[in-house]
Structures are given as C-alpha cells and as structure tokens.
Amino acid sequence: MTGIFDGLEKKATKELWLVSCRNLDKLKKLKQQRRLNNLVAVFQSPISAEEVKAQAISLGADLVGVADAQAMNDHPPYAADPKRPSDISDYDADRVIVLARRINLGTSRIAKWDERHKYYNDELTITALEETALELVLWLEKQGYPALIVPPTHVDPWRYDGNPDQHLAPLLSLDHAAVEAGLGTLGLNLQLLTPEYGPRVMLSAVLTSAPIEPDKRMERALCQGPKCGRCLSSCPGDVIGQWERDWPACDKYRKPHGFKKLTDFLGEVIDTKDTQIQKEMIRSEDSFNLWQSILRGAGAVTGCRRCQDVCPVGQDYESLLKDVLDLIPEDSAKKQSSLARMLEAVTAGDYENQSRWIGKLDEN
Ligand code: SF4
Ligand code: SF4
C-alpha cells in the first residue's frame, strides 16, 4: 500500500541510514585515534604541571598557569563569537598553558601614551615571550606531547571582511584564558590583573593534551571597581565602559600604526592629485612610523597601555610606579561623572556576563 507519507518515510530512512553511517565512520575514526594514542603513549614520559611550569619559568616566563580546556569550551567569554580551544585543535588542546611575561617598568613611568620607546620595548617583550612559547612547545614534544602556540598577535584572516575598522581578536581571549589558568582576574575594562604585576604583563598560550593538573580560578576580584576607576580616568580615547571596553575605538590607540592606519594613509596618498604633495606624504613622519611598524611590529601590534600603567593592582605599583603615576592628567569631569554613575550600581554594565572572570567584588 502506498500513501502520502511514503516519500517522507523513505527520506527519513535514508537520513537514519546516513546518520548511522556517519556514526560508524566516527566510531572507526575514534578507534583509530585510540590506537594511535596508545602508540604515541609508548613515547611519552610521565610529566607533571610543576615540571611544565618550572620549564616555562626557566625559559623566561614570569608567570605560568594551566587551564582545563573543557572548562573553556563550556564557558566561552563571548557567546556571540565563541573562541574555544576545541576550535583550534581536535587532538592537542586538553590543556591551555598560559604564559605571562612582565613588561619593563621604565617605559610605564613615561606618562605619554604614544611614546615610541614604549611600543618598541613592548614589541621586544612579545618577541621574548614568543621564543619562550616556542621553546616550551619543543620541550613538550620531546616528552612525547604534541603542542602548539596561540600567540597574542595572530588573528584568523578568514574573519577579516574587508573593513579595516573591524576589531580582530586573537584565536583565544588570552586574558580570559589566564583567569581560567588561575593567574588573576579581569578588571573594569576587562584587562587581566595579576597579584604580582597587575595588568603589566604580555600573554601567550600553548595548547597540549599532556595530562597535567589544571589550576583553579581565583574567586575574589582583584579589581577595585569604579571607586578606583584609574584605568578609565587615564584612557586617552575614553573607551572604557562598565566592565566592558569599546574594542574598535581602543584599537586606534592600541595599534596606532596598524593596518587601519596603513589603509587610511595609502588611500589619502592615492586621492591626492598633486604628485609633489604625494612625494612629501611618502616622506612624512606618518609614513616613517608605518615603515618602522612594518619592520618590527612596534606600533602595529603594540601601542597604548595607559590603563595598564596606572592600575594600582600588583606588587610592583607601590614601590616602582606610584611616585610618578599617581596623578592622572587625562582625568576630566566627564570621566568622574561616569565613574560616579557606575558607583550607584557597581554590578551593572557587562558584569553579569563577565562575572566568572571578574570574580566576586569587594563589598566595601
Ligand atoms: S589601551 Fe589605551 S585606549 Fe585602550 S582602554 Fe587602555 S588606555 Fe584606553
Ligand atoms: S585601574 Fe582600578 S578600576 Fe581599573 S582595572 Fe585597575 S583596579 Fe580596576
């Protein structure tokens, strides 16, 4: 007997058959992977989190923590654009080892946000951190555990949509990863704060499936919230909100000679009809800064960090920074009234979405 549902039944049966084939295929792949894992295990040395951390410190890291990737997969910081360790590697991302290297404080003591010495010094810190991460990966692989780096400056080119104003973040939010790895908590503008160096660190991460014990998140917030608000007061672009930041607006300062500046500058040169003026533009300071940034990344991947310099969190602030950074010339009545508004409802803004990483706020 035939009926109006016959076609649908056939379709459903075919889909079920396809699903079971796919499952069978998955099962085969899983079994194959397990066999491979067993083979790889023969070459693996037993390893502990303490050994990995000691190795990272000996290679130049100032702070090291280990995050459980499953927790990060389950709690992506931005639901609309989740970036998880499992999006990067299917096999070698059970643990996220977060490495921090402190920035040098001599440059923090220079109050001008757009000082090229700062950009250049920070670029050298990033380079040193990259070397630490690479050496750690090679060491892990010698112990039998494949590993890969998630650098702070690498963005996914597939996400670029032809608009240089677009904010492009690294493959993982390293600040959130650092919180998961027990290194600190996030501040009012979502910068990582560590007990040792406050926000004055650069971050990188290494993914691996080495079976090492993950660290625990800190429960209590290190940030003093709007009653401090020094990051907001010092921000040259006034881009800091309540437990949030306008990232595209911040990028103009954090990457002052980056891709956006390059495309704007080239557009202006092309639009200028007078060839003599074009030549002058090519020889200008703007052009020189872009060339230097392309050469070393200074000003393209480094830039403003005024909010990091003035933050009072960190053992380094009181003894090494406070004498010159206590006064904030960028403060204004407008900024003070924003902070006063925030004080009326401290957990407003994006606190609820970010509370896992900000931590429990001090009630006083
Ligand atoms: S990096 Fe500069 S522009 Fe961005 S939030 Fe910090 S102080 Fe503001
Ligand atoms: S400057 Fe103050 S408000 Fe800003 S992150 Fe640091 S402690 Fe928090």
mmCIF file of C-alpha atoms and ligand atoms in Angstrom:
data_model
loop_
_atom_site.group_PDB
_atom_site.id
_atom_site.type_symbol
_atom_site.label_atom_id
_atom_site.label_comp_id
_atom_site.label_asym_id
_atom_site.label_seq_id
_atom_site.Cartn_x
_atom_site.Cartn_y
_atom_site.Cartn_z
ATOM 1 C CA MET A 1 0.000 0.000 0.000
ATOM 2 C CA THR A 2 1.263 3.444 -0.854
ATOM 3 C CA GLY A 3 0.376 6.710 0.869
ATOM 4 C CA ILE A 4 1.222 10.387 1.024
ATOM 5 C CA PHE A 5 3.897 9.739 3.691
ATOM 6 C CA ASP A 6 5.782 7.150 1.638
ATOM 7 C CA GLY A 7 8.240 9.701 0.209
ATOM 8 C CA LEU A 8 8.850 11.142 3.667
ATOM 9 C CA GLU A 9 9.358 7.679 5.191
ATOM 10 C CA LYS A 10 11.917 6.838 2.505
ATOM 11 C CA LYS A 11 13.662 10.152 3.147
ATOM 12 C CA ALA A 12 13.649 9.553 6.916
ATOM 13 C CA THR A 13 15.023 6.013 6.461
ATOM 14 C CA LYS A 14 17.752 7.345 4.175
ATOM 15 C CA GLU A 15 18.661 10.045 6.710
ATOM 16 C CA LEU A 16 18.763 7.484 9.530
ATOM 17 C CA TRP A 17 20.976 5.293 7.372
ATOM 18 C CA LEU A 18 23.273 8.259 6.641
ATOM 19 C CA VAL A 19 23.421 9.175 10.336
ATOM 20 C CA SER A 20 24.309 5.598 11.291
ATOM 21 C CA CYS A 21 26.991 5.533 8.535
ATOM 22 C CA ARG A 22 28.400 8.796 9.826
ATOM 23 C CA ASN A 23 28.364 7.431 13.384
ATOM 24 C CA LEU A 24 30.067 4.254 12.187
ATOM 25 C CA ASP A 25 32.633 6.391 10.441
ATOM 26 C CA LYS A 26 33.134 8.450 13.613
ATOM 27 C CA LEU A 27 33.433 5.265 15.675
ATOM 28 C CA LYS A 28 36.068 3.900 13.281
ATOM 29 C CA LYS A 29 37.983 7.192 13.477
ATOM 30 C CA LEU A 30 37.754 7.178 17.280
ATOM 31 C CA LYS A 31 39.064 3.593 17.462
ATOM 32 C CA GLN A 32 41.841 4.506 15.036
ATOM 33 C CA GLN A 33 42.674 7.577 17.156
ATOM 34 C CA ARG A 34 42.727 5.478 20.342
ATOM 35 C CA ARG A 35 45.115 3.009 18.684
ATOM 36 C CA LEU A 36 47.314 5.953 17.595
ATOM 37 C CA ASN A 37 47.128 7.477 21.082
ATOM 38 C CA ASN A 38 48.265 4.162 22.553
ATOM 39 C CA LEU A 39 51.143 4.091 20.086
ATOM 40 C CA VAL A 40 52.087 7.703 20.944
ATOM 41 C CA ALA A 41 51.810 6.909 24.675
ATOM 42 C CA VAL A 42 54.751 4.497 24.303
ATOM 43 C CA PHE A 43 56.955 7.520 23.543
ATOM 44 C CA GLN A 44 55.566 9.738 26.301
ATOM 45 C CA SER A 45 57.428 10.496 29.521
ATOM 46 C CA PRO A 46 55.385 10.967 32.697
ATOM 47 C CA ILE A 47 55.026 14.693 33.273
ATOM 48 C CA SER A 48 53.576 16.949 35.990
ATOM 49 C CA ALA A 49 52.214 20.509 35.985
ATOM 50 C CA GLU A 50 55.068 21.510 38.331
ATOM 51 C CA GLU A 51 57.671 20.283 35.825
ATOM 52 C CA VAL A 52 55.975 22.132 32.949
ATOM 53 C CA LYS A 53 55.832 25.347 34.996
ATOM 54 C CA ALA A 54 59.457 25.061 36.117
ATOM 55 C CA GLN A 55 60.474 24.571 32.490
ATOM 56 C CA ALA A 56 58.456 27.619 31.342
ATOM 57 C CA ILE A 57 59.980 29.782 34.084
ATOM 58 C CA SER A 58 63.482 28.604 33.170
ATOM 59 C CA LEU A 59 62.702 29.606 29.567
ATOM 60 C CA GLY A 60 61.830 33.175 30.568
ATOM 61 C CA ALA A 61 58.156 33.261 31.615
ATOM 62 C CA ASP A 62 57.398 35.299 34.756
ATOM 63 C CA LEU A 63 54.049 33.596 35.462
ATOM 64 C CA VAL A 64 52.611 30.261 34.283
ATOM 65 C CA GLY A 65 49.209 28.684 34.824
ATOM 66 C CA VAL A 66 47.352 25.702 33.401
ATOM 67 C CA ALA A 67 43.698 25.898 32.331
ATOM 68 C CA ASP A 68 41.361 22.987 31.722
ATOM 69 C CA ALA A 69 40.297 23.355 28.076
ATOM 70 C CA GLN A 70 36.995 21.592 28.733
ATOM 71 C CA ALA A 71 36.006 24.400 31.125
ATOM 72 C CA MET A 72 36.977 26.933 28.440
ATOM 73 C CA ASN A 73 34.998 25.049 25.777
ATOM 74 C CA ASP A 74 31.988 25.037 28.112
ATOM 75 C CA HIS A 75 32.315 28.739 29.041
ATOM 76 C CA PRO A 76 33.352 30.841 26.033
ATOM 77 C CA PRO A 77 33.628 34.505 27.144
ATOM 78 C CA TYR A 78 31.554 35.914 24.277
ATOM 79 C CA ALA A 79 28.567 33.733 23.357
ATOM 80 C CA ALA A 80 28.030 35.531 20.022
ATOM 81 C CA ASP A 81 31.587 34.758 18.921
ATOM 82 C CA PRO A 82 32.843 31.802 20.933
ATOM 83 C CA LYS A 83 36.541 31.119 20.550
ATOM 84 C CA ARG A 84 37.378 27.811 22.149
ATOM 85 C CA PRO A 85 40.481 25.621 22.355
ATOM 86 C CA SER A 86 38.469 22.900 20.579
ATOM 87 C CA ASP A 87 38.110 25.247 17.562
ATOM 88 C CA ILE A 88 41.902 25.223 17.176
ATOM 89 C CA SER A 89 42.824 21.540 17.589
ATOM 90 C CA ASP A 90 40.774 18.345 17.880
ATOM 91 C CA TYR A 91 43.598 16.372 19.438
ATOM 92 C CA ASP A 92 46.110 18.557 21.261
ATOM 93 C CA ALA A 93 44.012 21.019 23.224
ATOM 94 C CA ASP A 94 43.019 19.393 26.523
ATOM 95 C CA ARG A 95 45.148 21.888 28.444
ATOM 96 C CA VAL A 96 45.905 25.573 27.859
ATOM 97 C CA ILE A 97 49.232 26.585 29.391
ATOM 98 C CA VAL A 98 49.153 30.366 29.800
ATOM 99 C CA LEU A 99 52.492 32.192 29.900
ATOM 100 C CA ALA A 100 52.934 35.763 31.119
ATOM 101 C CA ARG A 101 55.966 37.987 30.805
ATOM 102 C CA ARG A 102 56.069 41.280 32.632
ATOM 103 C CA ILE A 103 56.604 44.493 30.690
ATOM 104 C CA ASN A 104 59.507 46.691 31.778
ATOM 105 C CA LEU A 105 58.508 49.439 34.170
ATOM 106 C CA GLY A 106 60.865 52.141 32.932
ATOM 107 C CA THR A 107 58.512 52.589 29.998
ATOM 108 C CA SER A 108 55.427 52.523 32.253
ATOM 109 C CA ARG A 109 56.934 55.519 34.023
ATOM 110 C CA ILE A 110 56.723 57.520 30.769
ATOM 111 C CA ALA A 111 53.273 59.098 31.036
ATOM 112 C CA LYS A 112 52.733 59.854 27.326
ATOM 113 C CA TRP A 113 50.627 57.049 25.851
ATOM 114 C CA ASP A 114 52.017 57.454 22.322
ATOM 115 C CA GLU A 115 55.709 57.250 23.116
ATOM 116 C CA ARG A 116 57.541 55.069 20.569
ATOM 117 C CA HIS A 117 60.003 53.759 23.205
ATOM 118 C CA LYS A 118 57.023 52.063 24.830
ATOM 119 C CA TYR A 119 55.856 50.465 21.584
ATOM 120 C CA TYR A 120 59.352 49.211 20.839
ATOM 121 C CA ASN A 121 60.057 47.871 24.345
ATOM 122 C CA ASP A 122 56.722 46.026 24.321
ATOM 123 C CA GLU A 123 57.479 44.528 20.934
ATOM 124 C CA LEU A 124 60.741 43.140 22.377
ATOM 125 C CA THR A 125 58.770 41.641 25.292
ATOM 126 C CA ILE A 126 56.388 39.958 22.828
ATOM 127 C CA THR A 127 59.344 38.590 20.843
ATOM 128 C CA ALA A 128 60.920 37.160 24.024
ATOM 129 C CA LEU A 129 57.584 35.616 25.017
ATOM 130 C CA GLU A 130 57.183 34.056 21.566
ATOM 131 C CA GLU A 131 60.584 32.420 21.970
ATOM 132 C CA THR A 132 59.627 31.114 25.427
ATOM 133 C CA ALA A 133 56.410 29.640 23.986
ATOM 134 C CA LEU A 134 58.210 28.010 21.059
ATOM 135 C CA GLU A 135 60.921 26.502 23.288
ATOM 136 C CA LEU A 136 58.245 25.162 25.640
ATOM 137 C CA VAL A 137 56.405 23.541 22.716
ATOM 138 C CA LEU A 138 59.625 21.870 21.529
ATOM 139 C CA TRP A 139 60.351 20.645 25.074
ATOM 140 C CA LEU A 140 56.810 19.233 25.460
ATOM 141 C CA GLU A 141 57.152 17.435 22.141
ATOM 142 C CA LYS A 142 60.456 15.925 23.296
ATOM 143 C CA GLN A 143 58.498 14.464 26.244
ATOM 144 C CA GLY A 144 56.037 12.984 23.719
ATOM 145 C CA TYR A 145 53.225 15.565 23.828
ATOM 146 C CA PRO A 146 52.429 17.461 20.601
ATOM 147 C CA ALA A 147 51.745 21.147 21.326
ATOM 148 C CA LEU A 148 51.017 24.430 19.530
ATOM 149 C CA ILE A 149 51.207 28.150 20.280
ATOM 150 C CA VAL A 150 48.330 30.639 20.400
ATOM 151 C CA PRO A 151 50.238 33.922 20.026
ATOM 152 C CA PRO A 152 48.808 37.246 21.269
ATOM 153 C CA THR A 153 49.149 38.909 17.864
ATOM 154 C CA HIS A 154 47.794 36.267 15.489
ATOM 155 C CA VAL A 155 44.240 36.762 14.208
ATOM 156 C CA ASP A 156 42.267 34.488 11.917
ATOM 157 C CA PRO A 157 42.498 36.025 8.392
ATOM 158 C CA TRP A 158 39.261 34.222 7.386
ATOM 159 C CA ARG A 159 37.406 36.526 9.763
ATOM 160 C CA TYR A 160 38.588 39.696 8.029
ATOM 161 C CA ASP A 161 35.698 41.085 5.961
ATOM 162 C CA GLY A 162 37.441 43.894 4.069
ATOM 163 C CA ASN A 163 36.720 46.539 6.717
ATOM 164 C CA PRO A 164 39.924 47.821 8.402
ATOM 165 C CA ASP A 165 37.819 49.351 11.244
ATOM 166 C CA GLN A 166 36.785 45.853 12.327
ATOM 167 C CA HIS A 167 38.215 44.647 15.659
ATOM 168 C CA LEU A 168 40.033 41.355 15.131
ATOM 169 C CA ALA A 169 40.881 39.412 18.282
ATOM 170 C CA PRO A 170 43.362 36.504 18.631
ATOM 171 C CA LEU A 171 42.140 32.909 18.258
ATOM 172 C CA LEU A 172 41.541 32.706 22.029
ATOM 173 C CA SER A 173 40.944 35.527 24.503
ATOM 174 C CA LEU A 174 44.228 35.184 26.378
ATOM 175 C CA ASP A 175 43.045 37.398 29.259
ATOM 176 C CA HIS A 176 40.108 35.052 29.884
ATOM 177 C CA ALA A 177 42.384 32.015 29.446
ATOM 178 C CA ALA A 178 44.757 33.474 32.058
ATOM 179 C CA VAL A 179 41.878 33.721 34.546
ATOM 180 C CA GLU A 180 40.935 30.092 33.846
ATOM 181 C CA ALA A 181 44.603 29.222 34.481
ATOM 182 C CA GLY A 182 44.494 30.873 37.919
ATOM 183 C CA LEU A 183 46.807 33.792 37.068
ATOM 184 C CA GLY A 184 44.434 36.609 38.052
ATOM 185 C CA THR A 185 41.041 38.211 37.411
ATOM 186 C CA LEU A 186 39.664 40.772 34.943
ATOM 187 C CA GLY A 187 39.356 44.497 35.684
ATOM 188 C CA LEU A 188 36.831 47.240 34.899
ATOM 189 C CA ASN A 189 37.998 47.390 31.261
ATOM 190 C CA LEU A 190 38.414 43.578 31.071
ATOM 191 C CA GLN A 191 42.207 43.685 31.272
ATOM 192 C CA LEU A 192 43.885 40.822 33.140
ATOM 193 C CA LEU A 193 45.083 41.794 36.629
ATOM 194 C CA THR A 194 47.678 39.633 38.353
ATOM 195 C CA PRO A 195 48.614 39.887 42.050
ATOM 196 C CA GLU A 196 52.305 40.225 41.118
ATOM 197 C CA TYR A 197 52.375 42.698 38.217
ATOM 198 C CA GLY A 198 48.778 43.942 37.985
ATOM 199 C CA PRO A 199 47.913 44.257 34.271
ATOM 200 C CA ARG A 200 51.541 44.909 33.284
ATOM 201 C CA VAL A 201 52.097 41.573 31.511
ATOM 202 C CA MET A 202 52.060 40.201 27.967
ATOM 203 C CA LEU A 203 50.347 36.852 27.435
ATOM 204 C CA SER A 204 50.748 33.842 25.193
ATOM 205 C CA ALA A 205 49.349 30.302 25.365
ATOM 206 C CA VAL A 206 50.427 26.780 24.500
ATOM 207 C CA LEU A 207 47.851 24.082 23.748
ATOM 208 C CA THR A 208 48.634 20.466 24.530
ATOM 209 C CA SER A 209 46.941 17.308 25.703
ATOM 210 C CA ALA A 210 49.690 16.459 28.199
ATOM 211 C CA PRO A 211 47.830 15.029 31.219
ATOM 212 C CA ILE A 212 48.768 17.748 33.721
ATOM 213 C CA GLU A 213 46.729 19.065 36.627
ATOM 214 C CA PRO A 214 44.897 22.331 35.800
ATOM 215 C CA ASP A 215 44.987 25.305 38.202
ATOM 216 C CA LYS A 216 41.954 26.775 39.946
ATOM 217 C CA ARG A 217 40.371 30.130 39.146
ATOM 218 C CA MET A 218 40.665 32.923 41.735
ATOM 219 C CA GLU A 219 37.242 33.573 43.224
ATOM 220 C CA ARG A 220 37.700 37.117 44.554
ATOM 221 C CA ALA A 221 38.108 40.108 42.243
ATOM 222 C CA LEU A 222 41.470 41.883 42.280
ATOM 223 C CA CYS A 223 39.886 44.954 40.659
ATOM 224 C CA GLN A 224 38.653 47.682 42.986
ATOM 225 C CA GLY A 225 35.926 48.688 40.503
ATOM 226 C CA PRO A 226 34.607 52.205 39.809
ATOM 227 C CA LYS A 227 35.684 53.509 43.222
ATOM 228 C CA CYS A 228 39.198 53.233 41.769
ATOM 229 C CA GLY A 229 38.453 53.807 38.065
ATOM 230 C CA ARG A 230 42.033 54.910 37.329
ATOM 231 C CA CYS A 231 42.061 52.973 34.044
ATOM 232 C CA LEU A 232 39.002 54.910 32.859
ATOM 233 C CA SER A 233 40.384 58.259 34.072
ATOM 234 C CA SER A 234 43.644 57.783 32.174
ATOM 235 C CA CYS A 235 42.223 56.421 28.907
ATOM 236 C CA PRO A 236 43.103 58.830 26.057
ATOM 237 C CA GLY A 237 40.171 57.643 23.930
ATOM 238 C CA ASP A 238 37.650 57.436 26.802
ATOM 239 C CA VAL A 239 36.668 53.988 25.501
ATOM 240 C CA ILE A 240 36.210 52.199 28.848
ATOM 241 C CA GLY A 241 32.706 51.315 29.978
ATOM 242 C CA GLN A 242 31.437 49.408 32.997
ATOM 243 C CA TRP A 243 33.124 46.017 32.873
ATOM 244 C CA GLU A 244 33.497 46.470 29.129
ATOM 245 C CA ARG A 245 35.509 48.294 26.520
ATOM 246 C CA ASP A 246 34.782 49.674 23.045
ATOM 247 C CA TRP A 247 37.378 47.472 21.320
ATOM 248 C CA PRO A 248 37.363 49.055 17.812
ATOM 249 C CA ALA A 249 37.783 52.510 19.429
ATOM 250 C CA CYS A 250 40.570 51.181 21.681
ATOM 251 C CA ASP A 251 42.360 49.664 18.647
ATOM 252 C CA LYS A 252 43.062 53.176 17.292
ATOM 253 C CA TYR A 253 45.274 53.703 20.350
ATOM 254 C CA ARG A 254 46.486 50.156 20.980
ATOM 255 C CA LYS A 255 47.644 49.818 17.348
ATOM 256 C CA PRO A 256 48.252 53.429 16.265
ATOM 257 C CA HIS A 257 50.297 52.469 13.189
ATOM 258 C CA GLY A 258 48.476 49.232 12.402
ATOM 259 C CA PHE A 259 46.561 48.013 9.358
ATOM 260 C CA LYS A 260 43.774 50.609 9.695
ATOM 261 C CA LYS A 261 46.293 53.469 9.711
ATOM 262 C CA LEU A 262 48.140 51.947 6.744
ATOM 263 C CA THR A 263 44.993 51.651 4.601
ATOM 264 C CA ASP A 264 43.875 55.208 5.531
ATOM 265 C CA PHE A 265 47.296 56.620 4.705
ATOM 266 C CA LEU A 266 47.591 54.832 1.355
ATOM 267 C CA GLY A 267 44.047 55.957 0.473
ATOM 268 C CA GLU A 268 44.997 59.590 1.198
ATOM 269 C CA VAL A 269 48.132 59.320 -0.952
ATOM 270 C CA ILE A 270 46.144 57.832 -3.854
ATOM 271 C CA ASP A 271 43.439 60.524 -3.557
ATOM 272 C CA THR A 272 45.995 63.360 -3.675
ATOM 273 C CA LYS A 273 46.255 64.615 -7.254
ATOM 274 C CA ASP A 274 49.409 66.736 -6.894
ATOM 275 C CA THR A 275 52.418 64.430 -7.373
ATOM 276 C CA GLN A 276 54.742 66.770 -5.436
ATOM 277 C CA ILE A 277 52.423 66.592 -2.378
ATOM 278 C CA GLN A 278 52.215 62.811 -2.845
ATOM 279 C CA LYS A 279 56.024 62.605 -2.642
ATOM 280 C CA GLU A 280 56.021 64.742 0.517
ATOM 281 C CA MET A 281 53.403 62.459 2.068
ATOM 282 C CA ILE A 282 55.539 59.417 1.274
ATOM 283 C CA ARG A 283 58.476 61.096 3.068
ATOM 284 C CA SER A 284 56.332 62.261 6.029
ATOM 285 C CA GLU A 285 56.551 61.223 9.699
ATOM 286 C CA ASP A 286 53.320 59.222 9.243
ATOM 287 C CA SER A 287 54.979 57.221 6.506
ATOM 288 C CA PHE A 288 58.151 56.787 8.595
ATOM 289 C CA ASN A 289 56.126 55.471 11.565
ATOM 290 C CA LEU A 290 54.313 52.990 9.321
ATOM 291 C CA TRP A 291 57.617 51.773 7.900
ATOM 292 C CA GLN A 292 59.043 51.270 11.407
ATOM 293 C CA SER A 293 55.915 49.390 12.448
ATOM 294 C CA ILE A 294 56.063 47.089 9.430
ATOM 295 C CA LEU A 295 59.746 46.496 10.173
ATOM 296 C CA ARG A 296 59.309 45.403 13.815
ATOM 297 C CA GLY A 297 55.606 45.462 14.683
ATOM 298 C CA ALA A 298 56.210 48.314 17.163
ATOM 299 C CA GLY A 299 53.078 50.494 16.953
ATOM 300 C CA ALA A 300 51.258 47.860 14.867
ATOM 301 C CA VAL A 301 50.938 45.112 17.489
ATOM 302 C CA THR A 302 51.847 47.342 20.444
ATOM 303 C CA GLY A 303 50.642 50.809 21.399
ATOM 304 C CA CYS A 304 48.689 52.487 24.165
ATOM 305 C CA ARG A 305 48.741 50.764 27.559
ATOM 306 C CA ARG A 306 47.998 53.728 29.778
ATOM 307 C CA CYS A 307 45.232 51.745 31.551
ATOM 308 C CA GLN A 308 47.808 49.066 32.433
ATOM 309 C CA ASP A 309 50.442 51.530 33.650
ATOM 310 C CA VAL A 310 48.229 53.409 36.130
ATOM 311 C CA CYS A 311 46.396 50.427 37.667
ATOM 312 C CA PRO A 312 47.258 50.165 41.396
ATOM 313 C CA VAL A 313 46.895 46.351 41.472
ATOM 314 C CA GLY A 314 50.208 44.463 41.602
ATOM 315 C CA GLN A 315 53.148 44.261 43.979
ATOM 316 C CA ASP A 316 55.164 46.447 41.594
ATOM 317 C CA TYR A 317 52.877 49.510 41.722
ATOM 318 C CA GLU A 318 53.545 50.938 45.175
ATOM 319 C CA SER A 319 57.332 50.666 45.108
ATOM 320 C CA LEU A 320 58.185 51.211 41.440
ATOM 321 C CA LEU A 321 55.415 53.242 39.810
ATOM 322 C CA LYS A 322 53.296 55.242 42.242
ATOM 323 C CA ASP A 323 55.755 58.124 42.673
ATOM 324 C CA VAL A 324 55.369 59.167 39.021
ATOM 325 C CA LEU A 325 51.963 57.753 38.037
ATOM 326 C CA ASP A 326 49.782 58.810 40.949
ATOM 327 C CA LEU A 327 48.486 61.933 39.205
ATOM 328 C CA ILE A 328 46.418 61.357 36.067
ATOM 329 C CA PRO A 329 46.477 64.423 33.787
ATOM 330 C CA GLU A 330 43.919 62.880 31.377
ATOM 331 C CA ASP A 331 41.187 62.820 34.047
ATOM 332 C CA SER A 332 38.136 65.026 33.442
ATOM 333 C CA ALA A 333 34.799 65.996 34.998
ATOM 334 C CA LYS A 334 33.035 63.870 32.358
ATOM 335 C CA LYS A 335 35.049 60.782 33.313
ATOM 336 C CA GLN A 336 34.470 61.401 37.030
ATOM 337 C CA SER A 337 30.716 61.653 36.479
ATOM 338 C CA SER A 338 30.761 58.320 34.526
ATOM 339 C CA LEU A 339 32.508 56.695 37.500
ATOM 340 C CA ALA A 340 30.033 58.250 39.951
ATOM 341 C CA ARG A 341 27.165 56.773 37.885
ATOM 342 C CA MET A 342 28.830 53.346 37.926
ATOM 343 C CA LEU A 343 29.236 53.511 41.708
ATOM 344 C CA GLU A 344 25.453 53.682 42.081
ATOM 345 C CA ALA A 345 25.150 50.147 40.624
ATOM 346 C CA VAL A 346 28.566 48.509 40.700
ATOM 347 C CA THR A 347 27.479 45.244 39.075
ATOM 348 C CA ALA A 348 25.643 46.916 36.175
ATOM 349 C CA GLY A 349 27.156 47.085 32.674
ATOM 350 C CA ASP A 350 28.574 43.771 31.481
ATOM 351 C CA TYR A 351 29.372 42.437 34.967
ATOM 352 C CA GLU A 352 26.821 39.639 34.822
ATOM 353 C CA ASN A 353 28.198 38.192 31.561
ATOM 354 C CA GLN A 354 31.792 38.536 32.718
ATOM 355 C CA SER A 355 31.440 37.707 36.431
ATOM 356 C CA ARG A 356 33.103 34.281 36.036
ATOM 357 C CA TRP A 357 36.337 36.078 35.082
ATOM 358 C CA ILE A 358 35.982 39.320 37.081
ATOM 359 C CA GLY A 359 35.356 37.443 40.330
ATOM 360 C CA LYS A 360 33.403 38.394 43.419
ATOM 361 C CA LEU A 361 33.681 42.118 44.092
ATOM 362 C CA ASP A 362 34.742 43.562 47.416
ATOM 363 C CA GLU A 363 31.582 44.895 49.105
ATOM 364 C CA ASN A 364 33.236 47.933 50.761
HETATM 365 S S1 SF4 B 1 44.714 50.644 25.741
HETATM 366 FE FE1 SF4 B 1 44.590 52.890 25.833
HETATM 367 S S2 SF4 B 1 42.762 53.361 24.604
HETATM 368 FE FE2 SF4 B 1 42.634 51.198 25.113
HETATM 369 S S3 SF4 B 1 41.441 51.084 27.016
HETATM 370 FE FE3 SF4 B 1 43.607 51.170 27.623
HETATM 371 S S4 SF4 B 1 44.011 53.340 27.942
HETATM 372 FE FE4 SF4 B 1 42.124 53.206 26.748
HETATM 373 S S1 SF4 B 2 42.701 50.769 37.438
HETATM 374 FE FE1 SF4 B 2 41.338 50.349 39.157
HETATM 375 S S2 SF4 B 2 39.324 50.061 38.195
HETATM 376 FE FE2 SF4 B 2 40.851 49.884 36.566
HETATM 377 S S3 SF4 B 2 41.307 47.699 36.445
HETATM 378 FE FE3 SF4 B 2 42.806 48.579 37.862
HETATM 379 S S4 SF4 B 2 41.877 48.308 39.904
HETATM 380 FE FE4 SF4 B 2 40.249 48.027 38.387
#
